[in-house]
Coordinates of C-alpha atoms in Angstrom, one line a residue:
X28 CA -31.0 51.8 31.2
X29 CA -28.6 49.7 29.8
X30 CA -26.7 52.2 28.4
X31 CA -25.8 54.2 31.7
X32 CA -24.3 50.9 33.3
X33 CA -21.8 51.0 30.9
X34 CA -21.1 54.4 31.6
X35 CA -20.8 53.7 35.3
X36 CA -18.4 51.4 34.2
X37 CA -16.2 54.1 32.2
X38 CA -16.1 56.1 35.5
X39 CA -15.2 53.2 37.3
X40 CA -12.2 53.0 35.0
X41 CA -11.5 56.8 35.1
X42 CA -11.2 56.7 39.2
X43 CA -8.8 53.7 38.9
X44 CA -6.8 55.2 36.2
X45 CA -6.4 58.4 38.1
X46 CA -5.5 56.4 41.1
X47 CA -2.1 54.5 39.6
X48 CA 0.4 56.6 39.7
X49 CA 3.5 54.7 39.5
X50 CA 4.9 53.4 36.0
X51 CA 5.8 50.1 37.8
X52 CA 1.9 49.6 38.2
X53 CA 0.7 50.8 35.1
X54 CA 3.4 48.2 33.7
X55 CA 2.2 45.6 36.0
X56 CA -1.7 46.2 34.8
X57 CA -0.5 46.7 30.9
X58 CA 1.1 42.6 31.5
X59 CA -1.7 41.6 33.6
X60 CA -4.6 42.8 30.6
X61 CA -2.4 41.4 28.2
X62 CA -0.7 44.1 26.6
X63 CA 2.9 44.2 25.1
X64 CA 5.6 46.2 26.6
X65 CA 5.3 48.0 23.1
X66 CA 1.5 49.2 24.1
X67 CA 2.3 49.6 28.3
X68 CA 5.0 52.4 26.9
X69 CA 3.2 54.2 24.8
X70 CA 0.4 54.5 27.5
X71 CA 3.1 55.6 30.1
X72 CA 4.5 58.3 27.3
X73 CA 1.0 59.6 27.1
X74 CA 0.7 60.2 30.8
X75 CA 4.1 61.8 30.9
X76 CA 3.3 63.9 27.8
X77 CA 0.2 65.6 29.6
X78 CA 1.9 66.5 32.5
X79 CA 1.5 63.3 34.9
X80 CA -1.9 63.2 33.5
X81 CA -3.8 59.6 33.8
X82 CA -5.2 59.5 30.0
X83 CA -2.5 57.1 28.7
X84 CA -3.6 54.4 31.3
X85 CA -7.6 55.2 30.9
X86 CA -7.1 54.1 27.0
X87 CA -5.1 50.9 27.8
X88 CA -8.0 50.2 29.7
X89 CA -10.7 51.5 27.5
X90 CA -8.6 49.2 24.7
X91 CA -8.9 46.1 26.7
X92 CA -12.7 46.8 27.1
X93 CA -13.2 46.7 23.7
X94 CA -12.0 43.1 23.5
X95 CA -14.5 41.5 26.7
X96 CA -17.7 40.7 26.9
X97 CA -20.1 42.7 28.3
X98 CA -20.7 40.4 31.4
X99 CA -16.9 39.8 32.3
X100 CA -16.0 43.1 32.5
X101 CA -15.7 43.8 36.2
X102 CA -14.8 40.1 36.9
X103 CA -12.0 40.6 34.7
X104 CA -10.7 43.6 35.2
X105 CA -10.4 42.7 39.2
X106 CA -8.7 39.7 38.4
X107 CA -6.0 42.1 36.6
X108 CA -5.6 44.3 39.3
X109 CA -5.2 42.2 41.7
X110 CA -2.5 40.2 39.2
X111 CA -0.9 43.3 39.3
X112 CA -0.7 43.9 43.0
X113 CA -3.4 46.5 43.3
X114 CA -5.9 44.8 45.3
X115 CA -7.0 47.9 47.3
X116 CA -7.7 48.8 43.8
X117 CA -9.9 45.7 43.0
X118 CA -11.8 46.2 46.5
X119 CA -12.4 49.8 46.2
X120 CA -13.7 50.2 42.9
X121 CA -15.2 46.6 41.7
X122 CA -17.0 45.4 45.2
X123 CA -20.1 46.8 43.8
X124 CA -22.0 43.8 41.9
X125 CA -23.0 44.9 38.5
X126 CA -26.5 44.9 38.1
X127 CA -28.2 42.0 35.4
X128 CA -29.2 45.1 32.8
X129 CA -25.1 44.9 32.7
X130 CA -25.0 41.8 30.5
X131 CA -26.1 43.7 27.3
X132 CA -25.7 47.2 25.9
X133 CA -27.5 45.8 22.6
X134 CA -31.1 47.0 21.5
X135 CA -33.2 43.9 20.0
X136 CA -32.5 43.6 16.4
X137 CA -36.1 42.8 14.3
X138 CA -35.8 39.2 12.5
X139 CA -34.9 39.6 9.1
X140 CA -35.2 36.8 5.7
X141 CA -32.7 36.1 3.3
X142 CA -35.5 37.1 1.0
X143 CA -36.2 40.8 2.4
X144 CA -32.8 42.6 0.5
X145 CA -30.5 42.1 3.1
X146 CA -27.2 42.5 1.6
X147 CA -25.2 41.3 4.3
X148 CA -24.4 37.6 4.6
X149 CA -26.3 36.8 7.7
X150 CA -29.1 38.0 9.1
X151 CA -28.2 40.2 12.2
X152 CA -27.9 38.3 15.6
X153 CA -27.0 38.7 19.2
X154 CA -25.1 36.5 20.9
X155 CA -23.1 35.0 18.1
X156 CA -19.8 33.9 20.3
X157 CA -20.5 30.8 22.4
X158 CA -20.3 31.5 26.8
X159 CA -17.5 29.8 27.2
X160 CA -14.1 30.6 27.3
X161 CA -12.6 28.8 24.6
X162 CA -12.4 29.2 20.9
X163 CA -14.4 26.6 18.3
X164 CA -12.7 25.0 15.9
X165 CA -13.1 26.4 12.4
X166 CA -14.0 23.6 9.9
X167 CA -14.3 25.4 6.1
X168 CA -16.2 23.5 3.6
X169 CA -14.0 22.4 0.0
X170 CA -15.1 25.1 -1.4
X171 CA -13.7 27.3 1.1
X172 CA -10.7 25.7 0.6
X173 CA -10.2 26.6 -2.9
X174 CA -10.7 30.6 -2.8
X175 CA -8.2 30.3 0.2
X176 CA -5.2 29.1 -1.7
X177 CA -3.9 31.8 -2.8
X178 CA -4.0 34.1 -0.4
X179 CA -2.5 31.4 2.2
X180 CA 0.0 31.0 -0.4
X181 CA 0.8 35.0 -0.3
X182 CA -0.8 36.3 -3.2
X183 CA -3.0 39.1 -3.5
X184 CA -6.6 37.9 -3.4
X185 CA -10.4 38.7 -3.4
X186 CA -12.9 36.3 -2.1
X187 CA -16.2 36.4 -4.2
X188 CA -18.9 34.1 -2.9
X189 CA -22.4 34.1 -3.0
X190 CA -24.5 35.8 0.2
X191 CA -24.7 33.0 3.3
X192 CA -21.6 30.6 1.9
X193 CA -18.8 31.9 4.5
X194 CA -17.0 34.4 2.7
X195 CA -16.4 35.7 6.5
X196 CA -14.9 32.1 7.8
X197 CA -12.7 32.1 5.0
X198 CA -11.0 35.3 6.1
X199 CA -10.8 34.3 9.8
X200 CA -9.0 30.6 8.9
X201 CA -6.5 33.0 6.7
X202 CA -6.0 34.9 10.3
X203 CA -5.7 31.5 12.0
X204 CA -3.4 29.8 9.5
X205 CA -1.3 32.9 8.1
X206 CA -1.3 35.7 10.0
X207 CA -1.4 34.4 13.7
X208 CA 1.2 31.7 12.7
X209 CA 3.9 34.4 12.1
X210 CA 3.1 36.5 14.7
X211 CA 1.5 34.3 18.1
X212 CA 0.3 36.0 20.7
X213 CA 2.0 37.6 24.0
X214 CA 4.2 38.6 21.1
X215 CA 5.7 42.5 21.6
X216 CA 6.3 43.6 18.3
X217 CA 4.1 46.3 18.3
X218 CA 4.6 46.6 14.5
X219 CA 3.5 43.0 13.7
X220 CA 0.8 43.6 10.8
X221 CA -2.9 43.8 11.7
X222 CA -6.5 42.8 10.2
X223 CA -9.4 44.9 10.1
X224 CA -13.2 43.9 9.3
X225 CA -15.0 46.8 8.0
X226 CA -18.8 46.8 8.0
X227 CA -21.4 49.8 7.2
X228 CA -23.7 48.8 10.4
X229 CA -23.2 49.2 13.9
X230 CA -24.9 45.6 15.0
X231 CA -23.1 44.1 12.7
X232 CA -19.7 45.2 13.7
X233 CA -20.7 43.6 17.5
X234 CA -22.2 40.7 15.4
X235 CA -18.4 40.2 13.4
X236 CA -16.4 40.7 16.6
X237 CA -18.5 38.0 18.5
X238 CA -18.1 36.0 15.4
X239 CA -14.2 36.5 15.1
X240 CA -14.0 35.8 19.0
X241 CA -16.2 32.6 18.8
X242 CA -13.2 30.9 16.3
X243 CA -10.3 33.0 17.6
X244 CA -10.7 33.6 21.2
X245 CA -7.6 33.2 23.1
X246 CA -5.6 33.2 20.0
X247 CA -5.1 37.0 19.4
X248 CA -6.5 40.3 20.4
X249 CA -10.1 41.6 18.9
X250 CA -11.6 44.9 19.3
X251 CA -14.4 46.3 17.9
X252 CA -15.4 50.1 17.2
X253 CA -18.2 52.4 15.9
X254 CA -18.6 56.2 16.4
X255 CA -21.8 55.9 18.6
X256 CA -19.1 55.2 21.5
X257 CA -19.4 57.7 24.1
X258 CA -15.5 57.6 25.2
X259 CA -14.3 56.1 22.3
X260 CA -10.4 55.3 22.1
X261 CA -7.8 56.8 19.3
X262 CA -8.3 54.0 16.2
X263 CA -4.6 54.5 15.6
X264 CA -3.6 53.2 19.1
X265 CA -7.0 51.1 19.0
X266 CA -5.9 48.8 15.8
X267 CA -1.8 48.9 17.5
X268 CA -3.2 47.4 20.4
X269 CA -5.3 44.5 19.0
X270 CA -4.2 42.0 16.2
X271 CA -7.8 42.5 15.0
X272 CA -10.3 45.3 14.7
X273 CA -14.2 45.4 13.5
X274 CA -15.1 49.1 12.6
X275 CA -17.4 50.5 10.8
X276 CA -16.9 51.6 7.7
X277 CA -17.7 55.5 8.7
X278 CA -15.0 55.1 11.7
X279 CA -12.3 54.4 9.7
X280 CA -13.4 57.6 7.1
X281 CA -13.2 59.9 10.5
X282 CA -10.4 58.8 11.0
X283 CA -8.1 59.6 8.0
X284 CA -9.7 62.6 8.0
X285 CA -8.5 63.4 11.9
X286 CA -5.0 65.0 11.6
X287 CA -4.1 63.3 15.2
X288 CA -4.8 60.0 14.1
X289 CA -1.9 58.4 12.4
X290 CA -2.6 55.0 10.4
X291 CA -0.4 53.2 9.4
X292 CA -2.1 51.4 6.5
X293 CA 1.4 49.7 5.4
X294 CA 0.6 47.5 8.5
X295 CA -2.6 46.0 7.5
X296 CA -2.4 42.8 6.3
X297 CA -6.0 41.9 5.5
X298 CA -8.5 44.2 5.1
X299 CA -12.0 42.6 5.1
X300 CA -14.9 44.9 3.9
X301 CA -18.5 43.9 3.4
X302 CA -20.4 45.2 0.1
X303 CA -21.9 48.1 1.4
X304 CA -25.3 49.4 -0.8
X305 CA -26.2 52.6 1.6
X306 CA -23.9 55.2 3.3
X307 CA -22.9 53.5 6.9
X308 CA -24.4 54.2 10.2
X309 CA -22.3 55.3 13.0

């Protein structure tokens, strides 16, 4: 049931995509969702390139989706539109209140021990990134500390810790302290370098973007991406768009293999992949 309330949503965002026509508002949305000019261009190219078509502006807005939660979604997106000036837009489309089913698209996950052969480093949860809108501060343990060094002193380096002890914390704080430092956001270099978690399970990428949102929120972009998406958005323009992506691990095969993707790997700064025993899920 869940499932088609999202997909309401996607239409939702198809009818006000088809119903901007002008650059100057698309531009105006791009700034009021929190794109870079870098990103709003590329969308308006798109639409030129397929003959005034409105696919350029649906994936802006499918790429912003990928970084809310759930439950914000039409709050969010009405408070962008009308930002932007459109607020026949807001009234037309995002009057209707989005039913309670709305406020998750996740299935129950069973309750699994550390003790059952889970080779992850937590147990899979919902809900990981607190309500509210701002971002907890990330406090590492010594330990922590010490396999960070090198990497936040630019060298090339490869966390190895035991299952449960944070191995995931230490990347974000390297995010935080590195990464983010050099590059803060509302910047428009579209060409600043990115980080990409790669995980072999579909809860657990929504389980590492809630936890990357719960320390970083506010501080930079985060998507998240799987190939069980039913409109799912370009990974190219979907890792160009956010300063961090959580995919799964089959996602990013696809799409080296897809001639009409083009990654540019040279722009990943930190790649983050889990120790993956099984072929993943998508």
């Amino acid at each position: 049931m869940s499932s088609v309330v999202k997909i309401d949503f996607d239409d939702i965002m198809k009818d006000i995509a088809r119903a901007i026509h002008k650059d100057s508002d698309i531009d105006n949305l791009g700034k009021a969702l929190g794109f870079g000019q870098g990103d709003i261009g590329r969308a308006i190219d798109k639409n030129a390139q397929q003959g005034g078509d409105y696919m350029g502006t649906l994936g802006m807005l499918r790429t912003w989706q990928n970084g809310q939660e759930l439950q914000n979604q039409k709050e969010e997106l009405r408070s962008a539109l009308t930002t932007a000036g459109l607020v026949n837009l807001a009234d037309q489309y995002l009057s209707i209140p989005v039913p309670e089913s709305a406020k998750t698209t996740e299935r129950p996950t069973e309750n699994r021990s550390k003790n059952e052969g889970n080779d992850e480093d937590i147990p899979v949860v919902e809900n990981v990134c607190p309500p509210s809108d701002e971002a907890v501060e990330l406090k590492l343990r010594d330990y922590q500390e010490e396999v960070l060094t090198p990497a936040l002193k630019g060298q090339n380096a490869m966390v190895v810790l035991p299952t449960g002890t944070g191995k995931t914390e230490v990347a974000i704080a390297l995010i935080s302290r590195r990464f983010l430092a050099r590059n803060p956001v509302g910047a428009t270099n579209h060409r600043r370098q990115k980080s990409v978690f790669v995980v072999n399970k579909v809860p657990l990428m929504k389980q590492q973007k809630d936890r990357c949102l719960k320390y970083l929120r506010g501080k930079c972009k985060v998507a998240g991406t799987s190939g069980v998406e039913s409109n799912p958005v370009p990974l190219d323009f979907l890792i160009d768009s956010n300063d961090l992506t959580v995919l799964t691990a089959e996602k990013l095969v696809n799409a080296l293999k897809d001639k009409n993707i083009k990654l540019e790997l040279s722009d990943i700064a930190l790649a983050c992949p889990r120790r993956m025993s099984s072929l993943p899920e998508i």
